[in-house]
Structures are given as structure tokens and as C-alpha cells.
XYZ file of N, CA and C in Angstrom:
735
model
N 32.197 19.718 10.203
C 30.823 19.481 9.733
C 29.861 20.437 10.455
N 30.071 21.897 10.313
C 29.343 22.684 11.395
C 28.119 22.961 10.956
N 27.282 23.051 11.352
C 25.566 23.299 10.837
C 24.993 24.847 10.671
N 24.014 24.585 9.474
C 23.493 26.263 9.801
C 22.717 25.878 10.731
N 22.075 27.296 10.979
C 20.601 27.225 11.965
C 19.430 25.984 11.275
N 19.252 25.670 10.412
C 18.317 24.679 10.253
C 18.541 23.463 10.905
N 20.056 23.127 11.008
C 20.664 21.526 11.179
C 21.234 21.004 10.429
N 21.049 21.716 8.711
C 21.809 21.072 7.813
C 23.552 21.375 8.234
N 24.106 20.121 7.900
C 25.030 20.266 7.907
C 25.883 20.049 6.244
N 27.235 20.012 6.555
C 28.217 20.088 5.207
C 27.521 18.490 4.505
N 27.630 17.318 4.895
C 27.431 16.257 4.592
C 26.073 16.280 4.279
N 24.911 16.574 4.862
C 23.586 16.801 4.020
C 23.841 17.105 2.637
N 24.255 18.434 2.767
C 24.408 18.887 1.119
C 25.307 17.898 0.390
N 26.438 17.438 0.446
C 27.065 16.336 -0.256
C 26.192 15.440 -0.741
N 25.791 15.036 0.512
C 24.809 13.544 0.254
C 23.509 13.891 -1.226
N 22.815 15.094 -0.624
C 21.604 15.565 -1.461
C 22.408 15.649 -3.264
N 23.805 16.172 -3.136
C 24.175 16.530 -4.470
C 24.877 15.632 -5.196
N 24.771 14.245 -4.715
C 25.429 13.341 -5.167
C 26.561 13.012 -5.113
N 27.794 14.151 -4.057
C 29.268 13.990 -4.467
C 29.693 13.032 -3.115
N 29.826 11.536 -3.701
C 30.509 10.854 -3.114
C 31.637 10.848 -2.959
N 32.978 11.421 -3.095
C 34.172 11.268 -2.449
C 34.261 12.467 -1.144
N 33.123 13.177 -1.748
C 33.224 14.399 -0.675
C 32.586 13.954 0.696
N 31.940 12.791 0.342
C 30.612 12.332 1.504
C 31.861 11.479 2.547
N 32.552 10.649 1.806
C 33.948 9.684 2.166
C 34.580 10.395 2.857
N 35.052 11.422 2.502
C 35.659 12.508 2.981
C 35.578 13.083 4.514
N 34.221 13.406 4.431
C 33.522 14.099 5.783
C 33.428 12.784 6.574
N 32.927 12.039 6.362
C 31.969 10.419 7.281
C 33.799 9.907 7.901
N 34.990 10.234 7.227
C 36.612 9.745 7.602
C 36.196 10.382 9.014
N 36.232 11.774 9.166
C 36.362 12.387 10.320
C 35.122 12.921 10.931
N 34.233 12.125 10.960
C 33.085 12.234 12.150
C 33.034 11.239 12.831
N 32.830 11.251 14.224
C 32.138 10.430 14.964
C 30.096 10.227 15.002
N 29.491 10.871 14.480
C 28.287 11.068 14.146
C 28.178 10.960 12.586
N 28.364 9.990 12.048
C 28.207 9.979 10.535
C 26.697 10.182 10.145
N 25.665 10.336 10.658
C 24.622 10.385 9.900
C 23.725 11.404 10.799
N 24.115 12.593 10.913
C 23.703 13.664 11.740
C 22.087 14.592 11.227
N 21.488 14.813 12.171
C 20.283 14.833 11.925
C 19.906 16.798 11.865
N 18.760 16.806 10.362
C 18.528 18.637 11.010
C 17.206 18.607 11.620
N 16.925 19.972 11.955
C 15.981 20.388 12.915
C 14.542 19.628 12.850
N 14.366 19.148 11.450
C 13.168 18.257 10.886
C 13.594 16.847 10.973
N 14.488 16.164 11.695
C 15.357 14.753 11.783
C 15.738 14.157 10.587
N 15.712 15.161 9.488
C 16.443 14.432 8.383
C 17.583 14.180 8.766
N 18.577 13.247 7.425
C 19.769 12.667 7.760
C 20.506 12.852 6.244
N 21.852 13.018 6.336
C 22.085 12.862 5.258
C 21.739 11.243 4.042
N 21.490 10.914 4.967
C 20.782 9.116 4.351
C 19.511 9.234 3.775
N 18.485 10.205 4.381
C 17.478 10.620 3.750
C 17.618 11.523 2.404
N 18.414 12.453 2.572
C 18.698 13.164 0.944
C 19.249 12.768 0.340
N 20.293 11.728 0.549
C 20.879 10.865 -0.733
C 19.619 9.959 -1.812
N 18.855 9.099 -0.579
C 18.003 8.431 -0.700
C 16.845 9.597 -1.434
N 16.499 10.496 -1.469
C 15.695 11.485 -1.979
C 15.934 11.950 -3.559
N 17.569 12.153 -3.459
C 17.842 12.631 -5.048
C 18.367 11.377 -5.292
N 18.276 10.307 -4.896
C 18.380 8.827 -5.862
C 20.548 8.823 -6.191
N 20.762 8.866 -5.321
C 21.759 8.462 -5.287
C 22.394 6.933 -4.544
N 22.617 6.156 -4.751
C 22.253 4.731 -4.335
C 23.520 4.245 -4.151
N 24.374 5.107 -4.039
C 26.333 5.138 -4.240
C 26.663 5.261 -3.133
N 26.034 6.352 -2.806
C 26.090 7.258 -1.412
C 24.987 6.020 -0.148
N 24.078 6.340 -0.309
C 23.061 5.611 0.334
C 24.331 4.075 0.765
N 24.685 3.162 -0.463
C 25.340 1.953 0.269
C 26.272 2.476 0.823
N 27.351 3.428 0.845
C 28.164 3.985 1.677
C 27.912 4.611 3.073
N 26.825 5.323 3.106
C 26.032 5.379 4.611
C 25.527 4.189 5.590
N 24.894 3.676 4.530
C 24.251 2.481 5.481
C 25.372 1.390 6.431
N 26.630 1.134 5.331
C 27.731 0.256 5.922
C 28.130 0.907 6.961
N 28.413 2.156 7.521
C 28.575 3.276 8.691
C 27.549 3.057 9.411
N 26.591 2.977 9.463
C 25.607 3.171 10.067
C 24.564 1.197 10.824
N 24.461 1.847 12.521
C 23.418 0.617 13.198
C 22.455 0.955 12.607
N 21.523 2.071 12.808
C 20.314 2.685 11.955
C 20.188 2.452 10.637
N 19.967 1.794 10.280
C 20.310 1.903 8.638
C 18.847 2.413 7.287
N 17.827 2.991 8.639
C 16.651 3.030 7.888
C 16.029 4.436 8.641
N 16.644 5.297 9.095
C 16.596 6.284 10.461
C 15.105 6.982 10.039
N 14.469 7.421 11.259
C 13.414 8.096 10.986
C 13.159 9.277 11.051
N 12.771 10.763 10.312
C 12.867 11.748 10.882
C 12.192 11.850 12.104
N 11.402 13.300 12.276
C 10.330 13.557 13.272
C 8.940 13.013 13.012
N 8.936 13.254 11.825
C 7.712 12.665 11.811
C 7.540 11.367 11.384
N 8.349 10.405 11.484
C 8.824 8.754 11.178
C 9.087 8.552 9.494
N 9.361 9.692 8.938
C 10.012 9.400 7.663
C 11.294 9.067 7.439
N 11.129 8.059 6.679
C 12.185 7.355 6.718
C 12.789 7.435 5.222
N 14.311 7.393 4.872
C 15.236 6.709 3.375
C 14.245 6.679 2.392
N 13.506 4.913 3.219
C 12.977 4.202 2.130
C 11.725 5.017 1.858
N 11.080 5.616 2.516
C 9.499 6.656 2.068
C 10.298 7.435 1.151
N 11.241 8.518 1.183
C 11.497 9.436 0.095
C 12.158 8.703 -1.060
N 12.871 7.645 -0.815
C 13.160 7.091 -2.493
C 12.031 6.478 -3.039
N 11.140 5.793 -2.600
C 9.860 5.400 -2.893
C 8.869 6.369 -3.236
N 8.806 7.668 -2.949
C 7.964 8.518 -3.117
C 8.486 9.254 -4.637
N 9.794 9.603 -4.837
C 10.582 9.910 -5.491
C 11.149 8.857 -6.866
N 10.526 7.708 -6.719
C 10.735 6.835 -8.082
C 12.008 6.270 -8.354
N 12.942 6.216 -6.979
C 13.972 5.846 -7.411
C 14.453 4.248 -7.068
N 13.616 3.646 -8.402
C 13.875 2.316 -7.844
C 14.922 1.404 -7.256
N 16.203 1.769 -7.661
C 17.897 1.492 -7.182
C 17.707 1.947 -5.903
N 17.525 2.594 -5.498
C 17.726 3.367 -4.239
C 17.044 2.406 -3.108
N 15.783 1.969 -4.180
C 14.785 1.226 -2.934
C 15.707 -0.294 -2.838
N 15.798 -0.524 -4.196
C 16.783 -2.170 -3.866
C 17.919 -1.913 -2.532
N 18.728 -1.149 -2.905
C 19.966 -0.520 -1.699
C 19.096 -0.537 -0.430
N 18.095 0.013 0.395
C 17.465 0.593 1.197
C 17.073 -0.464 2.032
N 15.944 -1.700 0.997
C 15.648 -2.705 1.722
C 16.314 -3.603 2.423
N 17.723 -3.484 1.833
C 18.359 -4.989 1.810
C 18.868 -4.694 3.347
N 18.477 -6.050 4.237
C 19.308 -6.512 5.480
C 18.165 -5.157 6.645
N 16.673 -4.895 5.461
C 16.201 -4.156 6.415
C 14.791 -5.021 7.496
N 14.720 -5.478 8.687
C 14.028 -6.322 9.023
C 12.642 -5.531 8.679
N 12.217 -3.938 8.813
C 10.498 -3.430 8.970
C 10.788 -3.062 7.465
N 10.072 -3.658 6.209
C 10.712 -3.256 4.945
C 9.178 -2.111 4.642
N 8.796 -1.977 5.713
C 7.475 -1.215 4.808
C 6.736 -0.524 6.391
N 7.612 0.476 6.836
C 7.848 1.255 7.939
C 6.888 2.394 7.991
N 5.799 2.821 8.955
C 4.887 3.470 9.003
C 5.310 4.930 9.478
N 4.912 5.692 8.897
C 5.666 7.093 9.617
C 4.377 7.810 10.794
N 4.335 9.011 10.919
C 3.160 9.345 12.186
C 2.051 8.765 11.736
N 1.815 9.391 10.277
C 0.380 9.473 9.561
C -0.265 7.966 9.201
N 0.705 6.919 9.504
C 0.534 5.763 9.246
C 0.558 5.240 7.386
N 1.377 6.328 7.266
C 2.020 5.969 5.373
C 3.263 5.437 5.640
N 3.346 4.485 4.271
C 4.336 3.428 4.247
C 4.961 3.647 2.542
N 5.979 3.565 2.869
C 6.613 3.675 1.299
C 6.060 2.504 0.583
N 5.403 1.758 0.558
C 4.401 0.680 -0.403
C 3.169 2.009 -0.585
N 2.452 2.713 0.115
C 1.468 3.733 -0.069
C 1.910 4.830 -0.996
N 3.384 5.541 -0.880
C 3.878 6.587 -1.695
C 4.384 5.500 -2.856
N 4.324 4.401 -2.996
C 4.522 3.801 -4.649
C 3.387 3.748 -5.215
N 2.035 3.731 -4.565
C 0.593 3.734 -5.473
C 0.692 5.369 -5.946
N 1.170 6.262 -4.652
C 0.657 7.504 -5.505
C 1.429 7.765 -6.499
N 2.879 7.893 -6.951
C 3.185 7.944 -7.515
C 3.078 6.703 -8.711
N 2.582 5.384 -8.321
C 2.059 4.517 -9.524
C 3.290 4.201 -10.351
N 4.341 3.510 -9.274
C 5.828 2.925 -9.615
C 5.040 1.586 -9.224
N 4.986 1.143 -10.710
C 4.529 -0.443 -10.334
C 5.781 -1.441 -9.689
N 7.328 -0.768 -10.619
C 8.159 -1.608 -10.356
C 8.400 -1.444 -8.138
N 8.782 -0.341 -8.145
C 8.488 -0.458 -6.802
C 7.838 -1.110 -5.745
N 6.118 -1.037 -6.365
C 5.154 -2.020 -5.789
C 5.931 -3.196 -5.810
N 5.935 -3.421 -6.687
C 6.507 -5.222 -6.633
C 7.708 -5.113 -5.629
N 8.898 -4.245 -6.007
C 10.075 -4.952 -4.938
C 9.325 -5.253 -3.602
N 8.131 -3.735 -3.305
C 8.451 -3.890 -1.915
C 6.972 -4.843 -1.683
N 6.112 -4.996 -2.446
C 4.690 -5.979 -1.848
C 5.783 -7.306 -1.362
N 6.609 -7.696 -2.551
C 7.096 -9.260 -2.953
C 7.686 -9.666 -1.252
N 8.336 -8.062 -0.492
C 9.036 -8.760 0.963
C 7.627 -8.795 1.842
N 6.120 -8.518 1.859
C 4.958 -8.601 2.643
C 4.188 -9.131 2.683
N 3.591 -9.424 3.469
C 2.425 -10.779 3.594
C 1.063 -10.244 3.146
N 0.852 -8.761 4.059
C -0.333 -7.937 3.563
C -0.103 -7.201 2.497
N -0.157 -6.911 0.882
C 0.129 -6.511 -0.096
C -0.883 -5.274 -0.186
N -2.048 -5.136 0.763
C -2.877 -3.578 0.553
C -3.312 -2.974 2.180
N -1.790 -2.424 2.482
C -1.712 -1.909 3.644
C -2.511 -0.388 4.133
N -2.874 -0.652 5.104
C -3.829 0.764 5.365
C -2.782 2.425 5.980
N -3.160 3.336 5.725
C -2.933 4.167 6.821
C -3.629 4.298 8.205
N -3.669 5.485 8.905
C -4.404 5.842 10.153
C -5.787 5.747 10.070
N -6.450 6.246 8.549
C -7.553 6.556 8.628
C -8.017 5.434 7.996
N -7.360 4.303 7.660
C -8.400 2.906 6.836
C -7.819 3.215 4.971
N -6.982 3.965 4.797
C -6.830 4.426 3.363
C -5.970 3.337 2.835
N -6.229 2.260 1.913
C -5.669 1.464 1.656
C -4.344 1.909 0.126
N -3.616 0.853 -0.040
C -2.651 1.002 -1.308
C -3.503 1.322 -2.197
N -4.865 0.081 -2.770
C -5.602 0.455 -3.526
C -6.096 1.957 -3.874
N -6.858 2.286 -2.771
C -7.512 3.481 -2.929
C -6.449 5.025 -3.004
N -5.506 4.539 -2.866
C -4.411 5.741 -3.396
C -4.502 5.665 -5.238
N -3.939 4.646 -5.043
C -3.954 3.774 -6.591
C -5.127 4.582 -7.816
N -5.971 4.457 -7.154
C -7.440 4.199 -8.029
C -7.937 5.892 -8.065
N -7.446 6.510 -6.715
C -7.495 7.879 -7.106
C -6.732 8.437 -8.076
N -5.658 8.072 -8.187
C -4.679 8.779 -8.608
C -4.986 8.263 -10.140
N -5.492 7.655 -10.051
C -6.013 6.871 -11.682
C -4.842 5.979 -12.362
N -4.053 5.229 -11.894
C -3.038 4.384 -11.900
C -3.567 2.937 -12.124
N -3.994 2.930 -13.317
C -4.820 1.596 -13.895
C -4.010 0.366 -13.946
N -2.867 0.859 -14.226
C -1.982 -1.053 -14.569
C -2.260 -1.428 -12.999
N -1.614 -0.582 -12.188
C -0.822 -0.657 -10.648
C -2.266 -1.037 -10.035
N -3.087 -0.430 -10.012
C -4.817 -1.206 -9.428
C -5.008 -2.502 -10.169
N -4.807 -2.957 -11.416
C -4.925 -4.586 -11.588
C -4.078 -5.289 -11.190
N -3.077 -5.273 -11.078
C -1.519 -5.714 -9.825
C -1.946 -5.848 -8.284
N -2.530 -4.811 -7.902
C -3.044 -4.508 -6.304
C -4.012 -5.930 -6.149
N -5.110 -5.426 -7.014
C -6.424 -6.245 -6.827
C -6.196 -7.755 -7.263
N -5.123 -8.169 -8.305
C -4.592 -9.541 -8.116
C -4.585 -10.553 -7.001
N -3.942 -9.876 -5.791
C -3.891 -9.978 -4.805
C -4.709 -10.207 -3.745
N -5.933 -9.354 -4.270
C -6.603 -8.991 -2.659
C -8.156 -9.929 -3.081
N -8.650 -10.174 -1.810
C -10.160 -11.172 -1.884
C -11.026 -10.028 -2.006
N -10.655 -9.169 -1.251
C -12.174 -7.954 -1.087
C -11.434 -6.457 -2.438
N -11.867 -6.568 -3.233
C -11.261 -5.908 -4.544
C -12.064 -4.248 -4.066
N -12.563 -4.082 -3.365
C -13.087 -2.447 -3.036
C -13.079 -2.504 -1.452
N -12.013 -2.040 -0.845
C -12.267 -2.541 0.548
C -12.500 -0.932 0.888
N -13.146 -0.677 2.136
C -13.689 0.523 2.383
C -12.737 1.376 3.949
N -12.496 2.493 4.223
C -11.901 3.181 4.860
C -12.348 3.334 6.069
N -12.032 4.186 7.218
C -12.877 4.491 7.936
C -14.149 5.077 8.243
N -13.760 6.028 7.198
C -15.329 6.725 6.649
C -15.976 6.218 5.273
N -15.629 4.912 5.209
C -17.027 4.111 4.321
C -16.282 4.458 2.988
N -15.085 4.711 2.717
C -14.756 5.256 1.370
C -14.290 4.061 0.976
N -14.500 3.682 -0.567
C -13.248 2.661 -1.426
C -13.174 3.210 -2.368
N -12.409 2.253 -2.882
C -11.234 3.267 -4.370
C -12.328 3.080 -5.325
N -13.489 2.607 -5.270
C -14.293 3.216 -6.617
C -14.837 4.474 -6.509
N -15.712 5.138 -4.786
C -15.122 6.149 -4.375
C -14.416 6.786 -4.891
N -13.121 7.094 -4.224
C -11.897 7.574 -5.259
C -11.743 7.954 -6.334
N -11.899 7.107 -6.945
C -11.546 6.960 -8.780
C -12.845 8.002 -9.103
N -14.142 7.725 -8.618
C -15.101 8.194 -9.308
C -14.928 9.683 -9.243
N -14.025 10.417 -7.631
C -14.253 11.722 -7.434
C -13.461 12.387 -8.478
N -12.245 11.908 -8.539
C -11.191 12.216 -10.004
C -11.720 11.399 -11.084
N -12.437 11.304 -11.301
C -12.920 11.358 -12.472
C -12.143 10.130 -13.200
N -11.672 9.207 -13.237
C -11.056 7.842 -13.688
C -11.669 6.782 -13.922
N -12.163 7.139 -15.455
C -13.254 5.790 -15.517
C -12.965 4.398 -15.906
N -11.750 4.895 -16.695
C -11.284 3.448 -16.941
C -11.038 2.544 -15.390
N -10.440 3.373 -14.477
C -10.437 2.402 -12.953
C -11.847 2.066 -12.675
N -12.659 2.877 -13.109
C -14.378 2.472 -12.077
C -14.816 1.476 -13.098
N -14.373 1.618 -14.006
C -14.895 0.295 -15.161
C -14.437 -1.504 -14.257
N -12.839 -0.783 -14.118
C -12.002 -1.910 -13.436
C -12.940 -2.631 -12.245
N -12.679 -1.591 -11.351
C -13.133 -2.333 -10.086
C -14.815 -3.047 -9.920
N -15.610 -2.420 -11.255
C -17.084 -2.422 -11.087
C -16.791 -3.522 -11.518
N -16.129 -4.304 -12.468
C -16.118 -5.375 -13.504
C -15.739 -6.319 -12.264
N -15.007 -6.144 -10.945
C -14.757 -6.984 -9.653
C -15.529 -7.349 -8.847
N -16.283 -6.724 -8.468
C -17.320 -6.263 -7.047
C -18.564 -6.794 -7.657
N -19.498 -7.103 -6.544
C -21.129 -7.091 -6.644
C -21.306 -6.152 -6.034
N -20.941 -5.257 -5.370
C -21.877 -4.059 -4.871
C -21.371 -2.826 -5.213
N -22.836 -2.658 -6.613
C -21.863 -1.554 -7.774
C -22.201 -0.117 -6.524
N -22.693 0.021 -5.521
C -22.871 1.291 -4.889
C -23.070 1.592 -3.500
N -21.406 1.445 -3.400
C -21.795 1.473 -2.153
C -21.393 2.379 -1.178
N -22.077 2.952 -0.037
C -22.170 4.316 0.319
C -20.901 4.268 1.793
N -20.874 5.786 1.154
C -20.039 6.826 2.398
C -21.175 6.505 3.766
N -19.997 6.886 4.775
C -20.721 7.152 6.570
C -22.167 8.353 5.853
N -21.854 8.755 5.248
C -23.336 10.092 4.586
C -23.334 9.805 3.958
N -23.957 8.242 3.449
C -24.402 8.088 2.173
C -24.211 8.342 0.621
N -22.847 8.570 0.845
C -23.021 9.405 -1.070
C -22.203 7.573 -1.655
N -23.027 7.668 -2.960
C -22.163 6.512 -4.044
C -21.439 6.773 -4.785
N -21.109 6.339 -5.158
C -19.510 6.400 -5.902
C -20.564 7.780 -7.543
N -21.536 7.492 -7.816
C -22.473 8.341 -8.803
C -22.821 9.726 -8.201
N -23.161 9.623 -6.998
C -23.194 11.244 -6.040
C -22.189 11.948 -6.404
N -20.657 11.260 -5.779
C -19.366 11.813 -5.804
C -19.128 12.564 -7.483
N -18.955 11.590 -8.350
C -18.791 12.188 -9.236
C -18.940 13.175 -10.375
N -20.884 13.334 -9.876
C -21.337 14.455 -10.263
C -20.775 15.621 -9.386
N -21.022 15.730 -8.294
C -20.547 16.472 -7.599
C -19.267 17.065 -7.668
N -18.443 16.552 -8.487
C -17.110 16.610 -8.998
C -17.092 17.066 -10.576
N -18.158 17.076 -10.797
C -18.739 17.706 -12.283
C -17.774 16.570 -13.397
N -17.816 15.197 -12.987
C -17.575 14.045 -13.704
C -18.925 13.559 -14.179
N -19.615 14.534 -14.870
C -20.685 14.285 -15.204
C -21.109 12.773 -15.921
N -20.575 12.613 -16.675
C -20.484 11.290 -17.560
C -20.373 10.195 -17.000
N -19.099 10.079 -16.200
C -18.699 9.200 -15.436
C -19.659 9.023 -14.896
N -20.597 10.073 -13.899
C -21.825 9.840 -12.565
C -22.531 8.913 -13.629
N -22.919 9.712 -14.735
C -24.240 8.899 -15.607
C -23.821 7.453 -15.627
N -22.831 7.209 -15.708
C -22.215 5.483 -16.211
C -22.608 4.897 -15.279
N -21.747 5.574 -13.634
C -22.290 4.878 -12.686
C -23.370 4.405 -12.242
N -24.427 5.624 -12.450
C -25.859 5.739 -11.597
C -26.061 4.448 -13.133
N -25.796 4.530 -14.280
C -26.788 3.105 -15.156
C -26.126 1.735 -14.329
N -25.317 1.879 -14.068
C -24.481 0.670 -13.293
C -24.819 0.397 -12.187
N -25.709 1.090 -11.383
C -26.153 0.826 -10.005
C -27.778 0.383 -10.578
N -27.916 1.105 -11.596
C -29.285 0.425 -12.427
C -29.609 -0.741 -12.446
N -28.730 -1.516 -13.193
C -28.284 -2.882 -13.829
C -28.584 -3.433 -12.796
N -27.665 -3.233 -11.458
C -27.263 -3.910 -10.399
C -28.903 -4.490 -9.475
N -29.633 -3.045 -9.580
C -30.694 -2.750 -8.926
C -31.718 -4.005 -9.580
N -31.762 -3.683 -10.890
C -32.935 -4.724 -11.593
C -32.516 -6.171 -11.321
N -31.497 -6.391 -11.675
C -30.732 -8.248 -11.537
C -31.579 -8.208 -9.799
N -30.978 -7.536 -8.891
C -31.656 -7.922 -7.812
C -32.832 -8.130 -7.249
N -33.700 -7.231 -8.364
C -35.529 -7.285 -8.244
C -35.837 -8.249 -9.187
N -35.227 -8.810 -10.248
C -35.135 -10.576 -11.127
C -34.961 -11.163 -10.118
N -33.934 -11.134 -9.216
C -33.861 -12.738 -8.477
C -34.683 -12.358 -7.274
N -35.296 -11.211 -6.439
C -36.082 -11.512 -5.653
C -37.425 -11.998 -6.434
N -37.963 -11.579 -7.894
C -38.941 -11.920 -8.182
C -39.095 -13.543 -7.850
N -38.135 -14.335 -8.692
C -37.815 -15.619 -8.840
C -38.012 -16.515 -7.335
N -37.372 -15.900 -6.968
C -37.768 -16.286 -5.135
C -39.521 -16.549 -4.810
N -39.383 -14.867 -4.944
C -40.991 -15.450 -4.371
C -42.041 -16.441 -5.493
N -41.862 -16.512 -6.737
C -42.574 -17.272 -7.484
C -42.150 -18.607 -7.055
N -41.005 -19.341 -6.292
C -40.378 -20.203 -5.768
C -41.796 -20.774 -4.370
């Protein structure tokens, strides 16, 4: 199993190309069955990558690690999750105690199923978690991947779930945010139709109507800015009402 200069070894490539008797083969005569290259991949990670789920249960039974992390804490389950391969993720989870494993950046293969907007995924992996709209490093929730990426079923699934339906980042961002900068109106329809606070601002002030002009979502801005309208008058009705009170 000798390696090039990268680290790949013979069994990487097996694993990546799907040929399981060849993988059987090599894993007979190693003492290191799941050998790592210069980036800490594993052959468990490229099986798990090109969705091979044959290979993957044949590694894992070899293997204490059964969820290994590269260098930068990527793990199996992030590249079959990122990669859409829902079999792969069933194989991956099972008998795994951290089912939704943070890598440096603080992404979790529940985060690479919003971007890619594998609802079925979402579900295997929300259904093993208690918190169903997990953050990264910077406050970036499932949602607000979701809602950028303009992944409309998978944001009414998310927000099912959650009490605060626009939750905001570290820098003041939420996925109406988001949605509005890509231009996704059917999501800003979504989440506005959730929320009472149709506008609400970045650490610098911009609203979800700033962003999207600025993004030359011209239309979209106009919808918004009438929607922060609406919002604006209902609130100068009920302060009127007050003070005539």
C-alpha cells in the first residue's frame, strides 16, 4: 500500500473508485486499514465522497474510528452529506455517538445538507438532534444557508421546527438577509409571512431592502421596502390607538 508524495495511497483510490473486492483485498494485509494523506483524508472519506456505501460498511467494521476527521475536522459524514449521498449517510450514522460533528469552521454535515437542499438528508440527520438549526463559528445558522441558497421546501421543514423563524448571526444577519441578497423571493415571501419584524438590520444597518438593491434585486428591494411599509403604518395605527386610549 505504498503512497505517492501526496499520501494517497493504493486503497484511497480503490475506495474513491468504488472497487470493493480490491478494497478487501488491500484492508486483508494492512495493519493500518484506514491510512491517512497529507490533507488527513482516509480512504473512508472517499468512499463516503463518491457514495459508495459497500465500501464505507466494510471500512467502518475494521475500523475504532469509524467517523475519522481530516485536518481540518472533516469528516465521512460532511462529504457524503455535502455530496447527496443519502445511503452513505444512513451507513455513516449508524452506532455513531457525535451524529452531527463540527469541523474547524464550525460546519456540520446537517449545514452542507441546507446548502445543497437534500431535504431527505435534513431529516435523517435533524430526526438524531435536539437542536434542529445548528450554528457555525460565525452565528450562521441551517436556516440561513437554506434561505440563501433559495431552498424553499427545506426552509419550511427548518422553520417547522424553530420558535425564532429569522434568527440572526453574529453580524446581525438572518436568512431573510440572505435570501434577499440572492435574490429569492419566494423564501422572503416565506419567512416575512413568519416574523413581525419585516426589517431588520445588519451590525451597519442595512435591511434585508438595502441588501437587495444593492444586489441589483431590484424588485425584490421594492417588495421589501412596501413590506417594511405595511409594517411601519400597522405600528403608527396601534401607537395612534394608544394614545387616544
Amino acid at each position: 500500500n505504498h503512497t505517492r508524495n501526496d499520501g494517497t495511497a493504493p486503497l484511497h483510490m480503490a475506495a474513491r473508485n468504488g472497487h470493493l473486492k480490491v478494497c478487501e483485498l488491500i484492508i486483508e494485509n494492512l495493519g493500518n486499514k484506514n491510512p491517512k494523506d497529507y490533507l488527513g483524508y482516509t480512504p473512508l472519506h472517499q468512499a463516503a465522497k463518491s457514495g459508495h456505501e459497500e465500501i464505507c460498511e466494510l471500512m467502518k467494521k475494521q475500523l475504532k474510528e469509524n467517523n475519522p476527521a481530516s485536518n481540518d475536522g472533516t469528516t465521512p459524514l460532511h462529504l457524503a452529506s455535502n455530496s447527496g449521498h443519502l445511503k452513505v449517510c444512513e451507513v455513516m450514522i449508524k452506532n455513531l455517538r457525535n451524529k452531527n460533528p463540527q469541523d474547524i469552521y464550525g460546519f456540520t454535515p446537517l449545514l452542507y445538507a441546507a446548502f445543497q437542499g437534500s431535504v431527505e438528508i435534513y431529516m435523517l440527520l435533524s430526526n438524531h438532534l435536539m437542536n434542529k438549526n445548528p450554528t457555525s463559528n460565525n452565528g450562521t445558522t441551517v436556516l440561513h444557508i437554506a434561505a440563501g441558497r433559495g431552498h424553499l421546501k427545506l426552509c419550511k421543514l427548518i422553520m417547522d421546527n424553530l420558535g425564532n423563524k429569522n434568527p440572526i448571526s453574529d453580524t446581525n444577519f438572518t436568512p431573510l438577509h440572505y435570501a434577499a441578497i440572492y435574490g429569492h423571493t419566494d423564501v422572503c415571501v416565506l419567512i416575512l409571512m413568519n416574523v413581525q419584524d419585516k426589517m431588520p438590520e445588519t451590525h451597519d444597518g442595512k435591511t434585508p431592502a438595502m441588501l437587495a438593491i444593492e444586489n441589483n434585486n431590484f424588485e425584490l428591494g421594492q417588495y421589501l421596502k412596501d413590506a417594511e411599509q405595511v409594517k411601519l403604518d400597522e405600528n403608527l395605527a396601534t401607537q395612534d390607538l394608544r394614545d387616544e386610549k
